[in-house]
């Protein structure tokens, strides 16, 4: 049994601005492992995107794709799967809006089309984006991105009770099965791995972290985070580039 569990968002949180984990944060995570504290990555990204992070930190428990795919100690616990017919309807709607769609699972992803929003997005993420419009007919899909800058309300209304959409990126909307979030992914992990009643902490910075903050005992926002994340936090640490992870962990006496 662990003494505590700490959930880490990646972009803007555990990552610096170049998508690297600061050496002090890696040292802190390894120190916690020696003190019987479980570290879990909780991210909008998918497993295949973050393997280098898991390797360098030693973390092997992940709530990925905003709760759509959950693993514990390196083994799959749960995976959502979006119905292919719903994906087809969603893609048709996106095509009508002139919006590209990216289809993801824990192993990889493909695009419905490439455009001026997808190119800089995947260049920033250092991912090779390939176009394969029927990918969702060949592979199970846990998660999607739809590329636009200002259509949250429109898509949410069009797919109410079918899909959950949240902006975690200025270029696209994270898209999950209705009701799926980091919160539900964390609840699945805690229940399936029998980790209830252990003190929980979570570091985050953006809107897709708000529901995660609802389910943990101690939500911690980064100084560089969204105003709503900081309002919901029990503690606001320093920024992602000024050892905010270490500062927050020391505040709660999780490391020395």
Coordinates of N, CA and C in Angstrom, one line a residue:
X1 N 0.8 -1.2 0.0 CA 0.0 0.0 0.0 C 0.9 1.3 0.0
X2 N 0.5 2.2 -0.8 CA 1.3 3.5 -0.9 C 0.9 4.4 0.2
X3 N 1.8 5.3 0.5 CA 1.5 6.4 1.5 C 0.8 7.6 0.9
X4 N 1.0 7.8 -0.4 CA 0.4 8.9 -1.1 C 0.5 8.6 -2.6
X5 N -0.4 9.3 -3.4 CA -0.4 9.2 -4.8 C -0.4 10.6 -5.4
X6 N 0.5 10.9 -6.4 CA 0.7 12.2 -7.0 C 0.4 12.0 -8.5
X7 N -0.5 12.8 -9.0 CA -0.9 12.8 -10.4 C -0.2 14.0 -11.1
X8 N 0.5 13.8 -12.2 CA 1.1 14.9 -12.9 C 0.6 15.1 -14.3
X9 N 0.0 16.3 -14.6 CA -0.2 16.7 -16.0 C 1.2 16.9 -16.6
X10 N 1.2 16.9 -18.0 CA 2.5 17.1 -18.6 C 2.7 18.5 -19.2
X11 N 2.0 18.8 -20.3 CA 2.2 20.1 -20.9 C 1.9 21.3 -20.0
X12 N 2.9 22.1 -19.8 CA 2.7 23.3 -18.9 C 2.8 23.0 -17.5
X13 N 3.1 21.7 -17.2 CA 3.2 21.3 -15.8 C 4.5 20.5 -15.5
X14 N 4.5 19.2 -15.7 CA 5.7 18.5 -15.6 C 6.7 18.8 -16.7
X15 N 6.2 19.2 -17.9 CA 7.1 19.6 -18.9 C 7.5 21.1 -18.8
X16 N 8.8 21.4 -19.2 CA 9.1 22.8 -19.4 C 8.6 23.2 -20.8
X17 N 9.0 24.4 -21.2 CA 8.4 24.9 -22.5 C 9.0 24.2 -23.7
X18 N 10.0 23.4 -23.5 CA 10.6 22.6 -24.7 C 10.1 21.1 -24.6
X19 N 9.1 20.8 -23.8 CA 8.6 19.4 -23.7 C 9.6 18.5 -23.0
X20 N 10.4 19.0 -22.1 CA 11.3 18.2 -21.3 C 10.9 18.2 -19.9
X21 N 11.3 17.2 -19.1 CA 11.1 17.2 -17.7 C 12.3 17.7 -17.0
X22 N 12.2 18.7 -16.2 CA 13.4 19.3 -15.5 C 14.1 18.2 -14.7
X23 N 15.4 18.3 -14.7 CA 16.2 17.3 -13.9 C 15.7 17.3 -12.4
X24 N 15.4 18.4 -11.8 CA 15.0 18.4 -10.4 C 13.7 17.7 -10.2
X25 N 12.8 17.8 -11.2 CA 11.5 17.0 -11.1 C 11.8 15.5 -11.2
X26 N 12.7 15.1 -12.1 CA 13.0 13.7 -12.2 C 13.5 13.2 -10.9
X27 N 14.5 13.9 -10.3 CA 15.0 13.6 -9.0 C 13.9 13.4 -7.9
X28 N 13.0 14.4 -7.9 CA 11.9 14.4 -6.9 C 11.0 13.1 -7.1
X29 N 10.7 12.8 -8.3 CA 9.9 11.6 -8.6 C 10.6 10.3 -8.1
X30 N 11.9 10.2 -8.4 CA 12.6 9.1 -7.9 C 12.7 9.0 -6.4
X31 N 12.9 10.2 -5.8 CA 12.9 10.3 -4.3 C 11.6 9.8 -3.7
X32 N 10.5 10.2 -4.3 CA 9.1 9.7 -3.8 C 9.0 8.2 -4.0
X33 N 9.5 7.7 -5.1 CA 9.4 6.2 -5.3 C 10.1 5.5 -4.1
X34 N 11.2 6.0 -3.6 CA 11.9 5.4 -2.5 C 11.1 5.6 -1.2
X35 N 10.2 6.5 -1.2 CA 9.4 6.8 0.0 C 8.0 6.3 0.0
X36 N 7.8 5.3 -1.0 CA 6.5 4.6 -1.1 C 5.4 5.6 -1.5
X37 N 5.7 6.5 -2.4 CA 4.7 7.4 -3.0 C 4.6 7.1 -4.5
X38 N 3.4 6.9 -4.9 CA 3.2 6.5 -6.3 C 3.0 7.8 -7.2
X39 N 3.8 7.9 -8.2 CA 3.6 8.9 -9.2 C 2.9 8.4 -10.4
X40 N 1.9 9.2 -10.9 CA 1.1 8.8 -12.1 C 1.1 10.0 -13.0
X41 N 1.3 9.7 -14.3 CA 1.1 10.8 -15.3 C -0.4 10.8 -15.7
X42 N -0.9 12.0 -15.7 CA -2.3 12.2 -16.0 C -2.4 13.3 -17.1
X43 N -2.6 12.9 -18.4 CA -2.4 13.8 -19.5 C -3.4 13.6 -20.6
X44 N -3.5 14.7 -21.4 CA -4.3 14.6 -22.6 C -3.6 13.8 -23.7
X45 N -2.3 13.6 -23.5 CA -1.6 12.8 -24.6 C -1.8 11.4 -24.5
X46 N -1.4 10.6 -25.5 CA -1.5 9.2 -25.6 C -0.2 8.5 -25.2
X47 N -0.3 7.2 -24.8 CA 0.9 6.5 -24.3 C 2.0 6.6 -25.3
X48 N 1.8 6.4 -26.6 CA 2.9 6.3 -27.6 C 3.6 7.6 -27.6
X49 N 3.0 8.7 -27.3 CA 3.6 10.0 -27.3 C 4.6 10.3 -26.2
X50 N 4.4 9.6 -25.1 CA 5.1 9.9 -23.9 C 6.0 8.8 -23.3
X51 N 6.4 7.9 -24.1 CA 7.2 6.8 -23.6 C 8.5 7.2 -23.1
X52 N 9.1 8.3 -23.7 CA 10.4 8.8 -23.3 C 10.3 9.4 -21.9
X53 N 9.1 10.0 -21.6 CA 8.9 10.5 -20.2 C 8.8 9.4 -19.2
X54 N 8.1 8.3 -19.5 CA 8.0 7.2 -18.6 C 9.4 6.6 -18.4
X55 N 10.1 6.5 -19.5 CA 11.5 5.9 -19.3 C 12.4 6.7 -18.4
X56 N 12.4 8.0 -18.6 CA 13.4 8.8 -17.8 C 12.9 9.1 -16.4
X57 N 11.6 9.0 -16.1 CA 11.1 9.2 -14.7 C 10.9 7.9 -14.0
X58 N 10.8 6.8 -14.7 CA 10.5 5.5 -14.0 C 9.0 5.3 -13.7
X59 N 8.2 6.3 -14.2 CA 6.7 6.2 -14.0 C 6.2 5.1 -14.9
X60 N 5.3 4.2 -14.4 CA 4.7 3.3 -15.3 C 3.1 3.2 -15.1
X61 N 2.6 4.1 -14.4 CA 1.1 4.2 -14.3 C 0.7 5.5 -14.9
X62 N -0.4 5.4 -15.8 CA -0.7 6.6 -16.6 C -2.2 6.6 -16.8
X63 N -2.8 7.8 -16.6 CA -4.1 8.2 -17.1 C -3.9 9.0 -18.3
X64 N -4.1 8.4 -19.5 CA -3.8 9.1 -20.8 C -5.1 9.5 -21.5
X65 N -4.8 10.3 -22.6 CA -5.9 10.7 -23.5 C -7.1 11.2 -22.7
X66 N -6.8 12.1 -21.7 CA -7.9 12.6 -20.8 C -8.8 11.6 -20.2
X67 N -8.2 10.5 -19.7 CA -9.0 9.4 -19.1 C -9.5 8.3 -20.0
X68 N -9.1 8.4 -21.3 CA -9.6 7.4 -22.2 C -8.9 6.1 -22.2
X69 N -7.6 6.1 -21.7 CA -6.8 4.9 -21.6 C -6.0 5.0 -20.3
X70 N -6.2 3.9 -19.5 CA -5.6 3.9 -18.2 C -4.7 2.6 -18.0
X71 N -3.5 2.8 -17.5 CA -2.6 1.7 -17.2 C -2.0 1.9 -15.8
X72 N -1.8 0.7 -15.2 CA -1.2 0.7 -13.8 C -0.1 -0.3 -13.8
X73 N 1.1 0.2 -13.3 CA 2.3 -0.6 -13.3 C 2.6 -1.2 -14.6
X74 N 2.4 -0.5 -15.7 CA 2.7 -0.9 -17.0 C 1.7 -1.8 -17.7
X75 N 0.6 -2.0 -17.1 CA -0.4 -2.9 -17.6 C -1.7 -2.2 -17.8
X76 N -2.4 -2.5 -18.9 CA -3.7 -1.8 -19.3 C -4.7 -2.2 -18.2
X77 N -5.4 -1.1 -17.7 CA -6.5 -1.3 -16.8 C -7.9 -1.1 -17.5
X78 N -7.9 -0.1 -18.4 CA -9.2 0.3 -19.0 C -8.9 1.1 -20.3
X79 N -9.7 0.8 -21.3 CA -9.7 1.6 -22.5 C -11.1 1.9 -23.0
X80 N -11.4 3.2 -23.2 CA -12.6 3.5 -23.9 C -12.5 3.2 -25.4
X81 N -13.6 3.1 -26.1 CA -13.6 2.9 -27.5 C -14.8 3.7 -28.1
X82 N -14.5 4.6 -29.0 CA -15.5 5.4 -29.6 C -16.1 4.6 -30.8
X83 N -17.4 4.5 -30.9 CA -18.1 3.8 -31.9 C -17.7 4.3 -33.3
X84 N -17.3 3.4 -34.2 CA -16.8 3.9 -35.6 C -17.9 4.6 -36.3
X85 N -19.2 4.3 -36.1 CA -20.3 5.0 -36.8 C -20.4 6.4 -36.3
X86 N -20.2 6.6 -35.0 CA -20.2 7.9 -34.4 C -19.0 8.7 -34.9
X87 N -17.8 8.1 -35.0 CA -16.7 8.8 -35.6 C -16.9 9.2 -37.0
X88 N -17.6 8.4 -37.8 CA -17.9 8.7 -39.2 C -18.8 10.0 -39.2
X89 N -19.8 10.0 -38.3 CA -20.8 11.1 -38.3 C -20.0 12.4 -37.8
X90 N -19.1 12.2 -36.8 CA -18.3 13.4 -36.4 C -17.4 13.9 -37.5
X91 N -16.8 13.0 -38.2 CA -15.9 13.4 -39.3 C -16.7 14.1 -40.4
X92 N -17.8 13.6 -40.7 CA -18.6 14.3 -41.7 C -19.0 15.7 -41.3
X93 N -19.3 15.8 -40.0 CA -19.7 17.2 -39.5 C -18.4 18.1 -39.6
X94 N -17.3 17.5 -39.2 CA -16.0 18.3 -39.2 C -15.7 18.7 -40.6
X95 N -15.9 17.8 -41.6 CA -15.6 18.1 -43.0 C -16.5 19.3 -43.4
X96 N -17.7 19.3 -43.0 CA -18.6 20.4 -43.4 C -18.1 21.7 -42.8
X97 N -17.4 21.7 -41.7 CA -16.9 22.9 -41.1 C -15.5 23.3 -41.6
X98 N -14.9 22.4 -42.5 CA -13.6 22.6 -42.9 C -12.5 22.3 -41.9
X99 N -12.9 21.4 -40.9 CA -12.0 21.0 -39.8 C -11.4 19.6 -40.0
X100 N -10.1 19.5 -39.7 CA -9.5 18.2 -39.8 C -9.7 17.5 -38.4
X101 N -9.7 16.1 -38.5 CA -9.8 15.3 -37.3 C -8.6 14.4 -37.2
X102 N -8.1 14.2 -36.0 CA -7.0 13.2 -35.7 C -7.6 12.1 -34.8
X103 N -7.3 10.9 -35.2 CA -7.8 9.7 -34.5 C -6.7 9.0 -33.8
X104 N -6.9 8.7 -32.5 CA -5.8 8.2 -31.6 C -6.2 6.9 -30.9
X105 N -5.2 6.1 -30.7 CA -5.3 5.1 -29.7 C -3.9 5.0 -29.0
X106 N -3.7 4.1 -28.1 CA -2.5 4.1 -27.3 C -1.2 3.8 -28.1
X107 N -1.4 3.3 -29.4 CA -0.3 2.9 -30.2 C 0.1 3.9 -31.3
X108 N -0.9 4.7 -31.7 CA -0.6 5.7 -32.8 C -1.8 6.5 -33.2
X109 N -1.6 7.2 -34.3 CA -2.7 8.1 -34.7 C -2.6 8.4 -36.2
X110 N -3.7 8.9 -36.8 CA -3.8 9.3 -38.2 C -4.7 10.5 -38.3
X111 N -4.6 11.2 -39.4 CA -5.4 12.4 -39.7 C -6.4 12.1 -40.8
X112 N -7.6 12.8 -40.7 CA -8.5 12.8 -41.8 C -8.0 13.6 -43.0
X113 N -7.3 14.7 -42.7 CA -6.6 15.5 -43.7 C -5.6 16.4 -43.0
X114 N -4.7 17.0 -43.7 CA -3.7 17.9 -43.2 C -4.1 19.3 -43.6
X115 N -3.8 20.3 -42.7 CA -4.1 21.7 -43.0 C -3.2 22.6 -42.2
X116 N -3.5 23.9 -42.2 CA -2.7 24.9 -41.6 C -2.7 24.9 -40.1
X117 N -3.6 24.1 -39.5 CA -3.6 24.0 -38.0 C -2.9 22.7 -37.6
X118 N -3.1 21.6 -38.4 CA -2.4 20.3 -38.0 C -0.9 20.4 -38.2
X119 N -0.5 21.1 -39.2 CA 1.0 21.1 -39.5 C 1.8 21.7 -38.3
X120 N 1.5 22.9 -37.9 CA 2.3 23.4 -36.7 C 2.0 22.7 -35.4
X121 N 0.8 22.1 -35.3 CA 0.5 21.4 -34.0 C 1.4 20.2 -33.9
X122 N 1.5 19.4 -34.9 CA 2.3 18.1 -34.8 C 3.8 18.4 -34.9
X123 N 4.2 19.5 -35.5 CA 5.6 19.9 -35.5 C 6.0 20.2 -34.1
X124 N 5.1 21.0 -33.4 CA 5.4 21.3 -32.0 C 5.5 20.1 -31.1
X125 N 4.7 19.1 -31.4 CA 4.6 17.9 -30.6 C 5.7 16.8 -31.1
X126 N 6.4 17.2 -32.2 CA 7.4 16.3 -32.7 C 6.9 14.9 -33.1
X127 N 5.7 15.0 -33.7 CA 5.0 13.7 -34.2 C 4.9 13.8 -35.7
X128 N 5.1 12.6 -36.3 CA 4.9 12.4 -37.8 C 3.4 12.2 -38.1
X129 N 2.8 13.2 -38.6 CA 1.3 13.1 -38.8 C 1.0 12.6 -40.2
X130 N 0.4 11.4 -40.3 CA 0.1 10.8 -41.6 C -1.4 10.8 -41.8
X131 N -1.8 11.1 -43.1 CA -3.2 11.1 -43.4 C -3.7 9.7 -43.8
X132 N -4.8 9.3 -43.1 CA -5.4 8.0 -43.4 C -6.9 8.1 -42.9
X133 N -7.7 8.6 -43.8 CA -9.1 9.0 -43.4 C -9.9 7.8 -42.9
X134 N -9.6 6.6 -43.2 CA -10.4 5.4 -42.8 C -9.7 4.7 -41.6
X135 N -8.7 5.3 -41.0 CA -8.0 4.7 -39.9 C -8.9 4.1 -38.8
X136 N -10.0 4.9 -38.5 CA -10.9 4.5 -37.4 C -11.7 3.2 -37.8
X137 N -11.7 2.8 -39.0 CA -12.4 1.6 -39.4 C -11.4 0.4 -39.2
X138 N -10.1 0.6 -39.1 CA -9.1 -0.4 -39.0 C -8.6 -0.6 -37.5
X139 N -8.7 0.4 -36.7 CA -8.1 0.4 -35.4 C -9.1 0.9 -34.4
X140 N -9.1 0.4 -33.1 CA -10.0 1.0 -32.1 C -9.5 2.4 -31.8
X141 N -10.4 3.3 -31.6 CA -10.1 4.7 -31.4 C -10.6 5.1 -30.0
X142 N -9.7 5.6 -29.1 CA -10.0 6.0 -27.8 C -10.3 7.5 -27.7
X143 N -9.7 8.3 -28.6 CA -9.6 9.7 -28.4 C -9.4 10.4 -29.8
X144 N -9.9 11.6 -29.9 CA -9.8 12.4 -31.1 C -9.4 13.8 -30.8
X145 N -8.8 14.5 -31.8 CA -8.7 16.0 -31.8 C -9.5 16.5 -33.0
X146 N -10.2 17.6 -32.9 CA -10.8 18.2 -34.0 C -10.2 19.6 -34.1
X147 N -9.7 20.0 -35.3 CA -8.9 21.2 -35.4 C -9.7 22.5 -35.8
X148 N -9.8 23.4 -34.8 CA -10.4 24.7 -35.0 C -10.0 25.5 -33.8
X149 N -10.3 26.8 -33.9 CA -9.8 27.7 -32.8 C -10.9 28.3 -32.0
X150 N -12.2 28.1 -32.3 CA -13.3 28.8 -31.6 C -14.6 28.1 -31.7
X151 N -14.7 26.8 -31.8 CA -16.0 26.1 -32.1 C -16.4 25.2 -30.9
X152 N -15.9 25.5 -29.7 CA -16.3 24.6 -28.6 C -17.8 24.4 -28.5
X153 N -18.5 25.6 -28.4 CA -20.0 25.5 -28.2 C -20.7 24.8 -29.3
X154 N -20.3 25.1 -30.5 CA -20.9 24.5 -31.7 C -20.8 22.9 -31.7
X155 N -19.6 22.4 -31.4 CA -19.4 21.0 -31.4 C -20.1 20.3 -30.2
X156 N -20.0 21.0 -29.1 CA -20.6 20.5 -27.9 C -22.1 20.3 -28.1
X157 N -22.7 21.3 -28.7 CA -24.2 21.2 -28.9 C -24.5 20.2 -30.0
X158 N -23.7 20.0 -31.0 CA -24.0 19.0 -32.0 C -23.8 17.6 -31.6
X159 N -23.0 17.4 -30.6 CA -22.7 16.0 -30.1 C -23.0 15.8 -28.6
X160 N -24.0 16.6 -28.1 CA -24.4 16.5 -26.8 C -24.8 15.1 -26.4
X161 N -24.3 14.6 -25.2 CA -24.6 13.2 -24.7 C -23.9 12.1 -25.5
X162 N -23.1 12.5 -26.5 CA -22.3 11.5 -27.3 C -20.8 11.6 -27.1
X163 N -20.3 12.9 -27.1 CA -18.9 13.2 -27.0 C -18.7 14.3 -26.0
X164 N -17.6 14.2 -25.3 CA -17.1 15.3 -24.5 C -16.0 16.0 -25.2
X165 N -16.0 17.4 -25.3 CA -15.0 18.1 -25.9 C -14.5 19.2 -25.0
X166 N -13.1 19.4 -25.0 CA -12.5 20.4 -24.1 C -11.3 20.9 -24.8
X167 N -11.1 22.2 -24.7 CA -9.9 22.9 -25.3 C -8.7 22.8 -24.4
X168 N -7.7 22.1 -24.8 CA -6.5 21.9 -24.1 C -5.3 22.5 -25.0
X169 N -5.7 23.1 -26.1 CA -4.7 23.5 -27.1 C -5.4 24.5 -28.0
X170 N -4.7 25.6 -28.3 CA -5.4 26.7 -29.1 C -5.8 26.3 -30.5
X171 N -5.2 25.2 -31.0 CA -5.5 24.7 -32.4 C -6.6 23.6 -32.5
X172 N -6.9 23.0 -31.4 CA -7.8 21.8 -31.5 C -8.6 21.6 -30.2
X173 N -9.6 20.8 -30.3 CA -10.4 20.3 -29.2 C -10.2 18.9 -28.9
X174 N -9.8 18.5 -27.6 CA -9.7 17.1 -27.2 C -11.1 16.6 -27.2
X175 N -11.3 15.4 -27.8 CA -12.6 14.8 -28.0 C -12.6 13.4 -27.4
X176 N -13.5 13.1 -26.5 CA -13.6 11.8 -25.8 C -15.1 11.3 -25.8
X177 N -15.3 10.1 -25.5 CA -16.7 9.6 -25.2 C -17.3 10.5 -24.2
X178 N -18.6 10.7 -24.3 CA -19.4 11.5 -23.3 C -19.1 11.1 -21.9
X179 N -18.8 12.0 -21.1 CA -18.5 11.8 -19.6 C -17.1 11.4 -19.3
X180 N -16.3 11.1 -20.3 CA -14.9 10.7 -20.0 C -14.0 11.9 -19.7
X181 N -13.2 11.8 -18.7 CA -12.3 12.9 -18.4 C -11.1 12.4 -17.6
X182 N -10.2 13.2 -17.2 CA -9.1 12.8 -16.3 C -9.7 12.3 -15.0
X183 N -10.8 12.9 -14.5 CA -11.5 12.5 -13.3 C -11.9 11.1 -13.4
X184 N -12.6 10.7 -14.5 CA -13.1 9.3 -14.6 C -11.9 8.3 -14.7
X185 N -10.9 8.8 -15.4 CA -9.7 7.9 -15.5 C -9.0 7.6 -14.2
X186 N -8.9 8.7 -13.4 CA -8.4 8.5 -12.0 C -9.2 7.7 -11.2
X187 N -10.5 7.8 -11.2 CA -11.4 7.0 -10.5 C -11.3 5.5 -10.8
X188 N -11.2 5.3 -12.1 CA -11.0 3.9 -12.6 C -9.7 3.3 -12.0
X189 N -8.6 4.1 -12.1 CA -7.3 3.6 -11.6 C -7.4 3.3 -10.1
X190 N -7.9 4.2 -9.3 CA -8.0 4.1 -7.9 C -8.8 2.9 -7.5
X191 N -9.9 2.7 -8.2 CA -10.8 1.6 -7.9 C -10.2 0.2 -8.3
X192 N -9.8 0.1 -9.6 CA -9.3 -1.1 -10.1 C -8.0 -1.6 -9.5
X193 N -7.2 -0.6 -9.1 CA -5.9 -1.0 -8.4 C -6.1 -1.0 -6.9
X194 N -7.3 -0.8 -6.4 CA -7.5 -0.9 -5.0 C -6.7 0.1 -4.2
X195 N -6.7 1.4 -4.7 CA -5.9 2.4 -4.1 C -6.7 3.5 -3.4
X196 N -8.0 3.2 -3.1 CA -8.8 4.2 -2.4 C -8.3 4.5 -1.0
X197 N -8.7 5.6 -0.5 CA -8.4 6.0 0.9 C -6.9 6.3 1.1
X198 N -6.2 6.6 0.0 CA -4.8 7.0 0.1 C -4.8 8.5 -0.2
X199 N -4.1 9.3 0.5 CA -4.0 10.8 0.2 C -3.6 11.0 -1.3
X200 N -4.3 11.9 -2.0 CA -4.0 12.1 -3.4 C -3.7 13.6 -3.6
X201 N -2.8 13.8 -4.6 CA -2.3 15.1 -5.0 C -2.3 15.2 -6.5
X202 N -2.6 16.4 -7.1 CA -2.5 16.5 -8.5 C -2.0 17.8 -8.9
X203 N -1.0 17.8 -9.9 CA -0.5 19.1 -10.4 C -1.1 19.3 -11.8
X204 N -1.6 20.5 -12.1 CA -2.1 20.8 -13.4 C -2.1 22.2 -13.7
X205 N -2.5 22.6 -15.0 CA -2.5 24.0 -15.4 C -3.6 24.4 -16.3
X206 N -4.4 23.5 -16.8 CA -5.3 23.9 -17.9 C -6.7 23.4 -17.6
X207 N -7.6 23.7 -18.5 CA -9.0 23.4 -18.4 C -9.3 21.9 -18.3
X208 N -8.5 21.1 -19.0 CA -8.7 19.7 -18.9 C -8.3 19.1 -17.5
X209 N -7.7 19.9 -16.7 CA -7.3 19.5 -15.3 C -8.3 19.8 -14.3
X210 N -9.4 20.6 -14.6 CA -10.3 21.0 -13.6 C -11.1 19.8 -13.0
X211 N -11.5 18.9 -13.8 CA -12.2 17.7 -13.3 C -11.2 16.8 -12.5
X212 N -10.0 16.7 -12.9 CA -9.0 16.0 -12.1 C -8.9 16.7 -10.7
X213 N -8.9 18.0 -10.6 CA -8.8 18.7 -9.4 C -10.0 18.3 -8.5
X214 N -11.1 18.0 -9.1 CA -12.3 17.7 -8.3 C -12.2 16.3 -7.5
X215 N -11.4 15.4 -8.0 CA -11.3 14.1 -7.5 C -10.2 13.8 -6.6
X216 N -9.2 14.7 -6.5 CA -8.1 14.5 -5.6 C -8.2 15.3 -4.3
X217 N -7.5 15.0 -3.3 CA -7.5 15.7 -2.0 C -6.9 17.0 -2.1
X218 N -5.8 17.1 -2.9 CA -5.0 18.3 -2.9 C -4.6 18.7 -4.3
X219 N -5.4 19.6 -4.9 CA -5.2 20.1 -6.3 C -4.1 21.2 -6.2
X220 N -3.1 21.1 -7.1 CA -2.0 22.1 -7.1 C -1.9 22.7 -8.5
X221 N -2.0 24.0 -8.6 CA -2.0 24.6 -9.9 C -0.6 25.3 -10.1
X222 N -0.2 25.3 -11.4 CA 1.1 25.9 -11.7 C 0.9 27.4 -11.9
X223 N 1.9 28.2 -11.5 CA 1.8 29.7 -11.6 C 1.5 30.1 -13.1
X224 N 1.9 29.4 -14.0 CA 1.7 29.7 -15.4 C 0.3 29.2 -15.9
X225 N -0.5 28.6 -15.0 CA -1.7 28.0 -15.4 C -2.9 28.9 -15.7
X226 N -4.0 28.3 -16.2 CA -5.2 29.0 -16.5 C -5.8 29.6 -15.2
X227 N -6.4 30.7 -15.3 CA -7.0 31.4 -14.1 C -8.0 30.4 -13.3
X228 N -8.8 29.6 -14.1 CA -9.8 28.8 -13.4 C -9.1 27.6 -12.7
X229 N -7.9 27.2 -13.2 CA -7.2 26.1 -12.5 C -6.6 26.7 -11.2
X230 N -6.1 27.9 -11.2 CA -5.6 28.5 -10.0 C -6.7 28.8 -9.0
X231 N -7.8 29.1 -9.5 CA -8.9 29.4 -8.5 C -9.4 28.1 -7.8
X232 N -9.3 27.0 -8.5 CA -9.8 25.7 -8.0 C -8.7 25.0 -7.1
X233 N -7.5 25.4 -7.2 CA -6.4 24.7 -6.5 C -6.4 25.1 -5.0
X234 N -5.9 24.1 -4.3 CA -5.7 24.4 -2.8 C -4.3 25.0 -2.6
X235 N -3.4 24.9 -3.6 CA -2.1 25.6 -3.6 C -1.7 25.9 -5.0
X236 N -1.1 27.1 -5.2 CA -0.5 27.5 -6.4 C 1.0 27.6 -6.3
X237 N 1.6 26.7 -7.0 CA 3.1 26.6 -6.9 C 3.7 27.5 -7.9
X238 N 5.1 27.5 -8.1 CA 5.7 28.3 -9.0 C 5.5 27.7 -10.4
X239 N 6.1 28.3 -11.4 CA 5.8 27.9 -12.8 C 6.5 26.6 -13.2
X240 N 6.1 26.1 -14.4 CA 6.7 24.9 -14.9 C 8.2 25.0 -15.3
X241 N 8.7 26.2 -15.4 CA 10.1 26.4 -15.7 C 10.9 26.9 -14.6
X242 N 10.3 27.0 -13.4 CA 11.0 27.5 -12.2 C 10.8 26.5 -11.1
X243 N 10.9 25.2 -11.4 CA 10.8 24.1 -10.4 C 9.5 24.1 -9.6
X244 N 8.4 24.4 -10.3 CA 7.1 24.4 -9.7 C 6.8 23.0 -9.1
X245 N 7.2 21.9 -9.7 CA 6.9 20.6 -9.2 C 7.6 20.4 -7.9
X246 N 8.9 20.7 -7.8 CA 9.6 20.5 -6.6 C 9.1 21.4 -5.5
X247 N 8.7 22.7 -5.8 CA 8.2 23.6 -4.8 C 6.9 23.1 -4.2
X248 N 6.0 22.5 -5.1 CA 4.7 22.0 -4.7 C 4.9 20.8 -3.8
X249 N 5.8 19.9 -4.2 CA 6.0 18.7 -3.4 C 6.6 19.0 -2.0
X250 N 7.5 20.0 -2.0 CA 8.0 20.4 -0.7 C 7.0 21.0 0.2
X251 N 6.1 21.8 -0.4 CA 5.0 22.4 0.3 C 4.2 21.4 1.1
X252 N 4.0 20.2 0.5 CA 3.2 19.2 1.1 C 4.0 18.1 1.8
X253 N 5.3 18.4 2.0 CA 6.2 17.5 2.7 C 6.3 16.1 2.0
X254 N 6.2 16.1 0.7 CA 6.3 14.8 0.0 C 7.7 14.5 -0.4
X255 N 8.5 15.5 -0.4 CA 10.0 15.4 -0.6 C 10.7 16.3 0.4
X256 N 12.0 16.1 0.6 CA 12.7 17.0 1.5 C 13.4 18.1 0.7

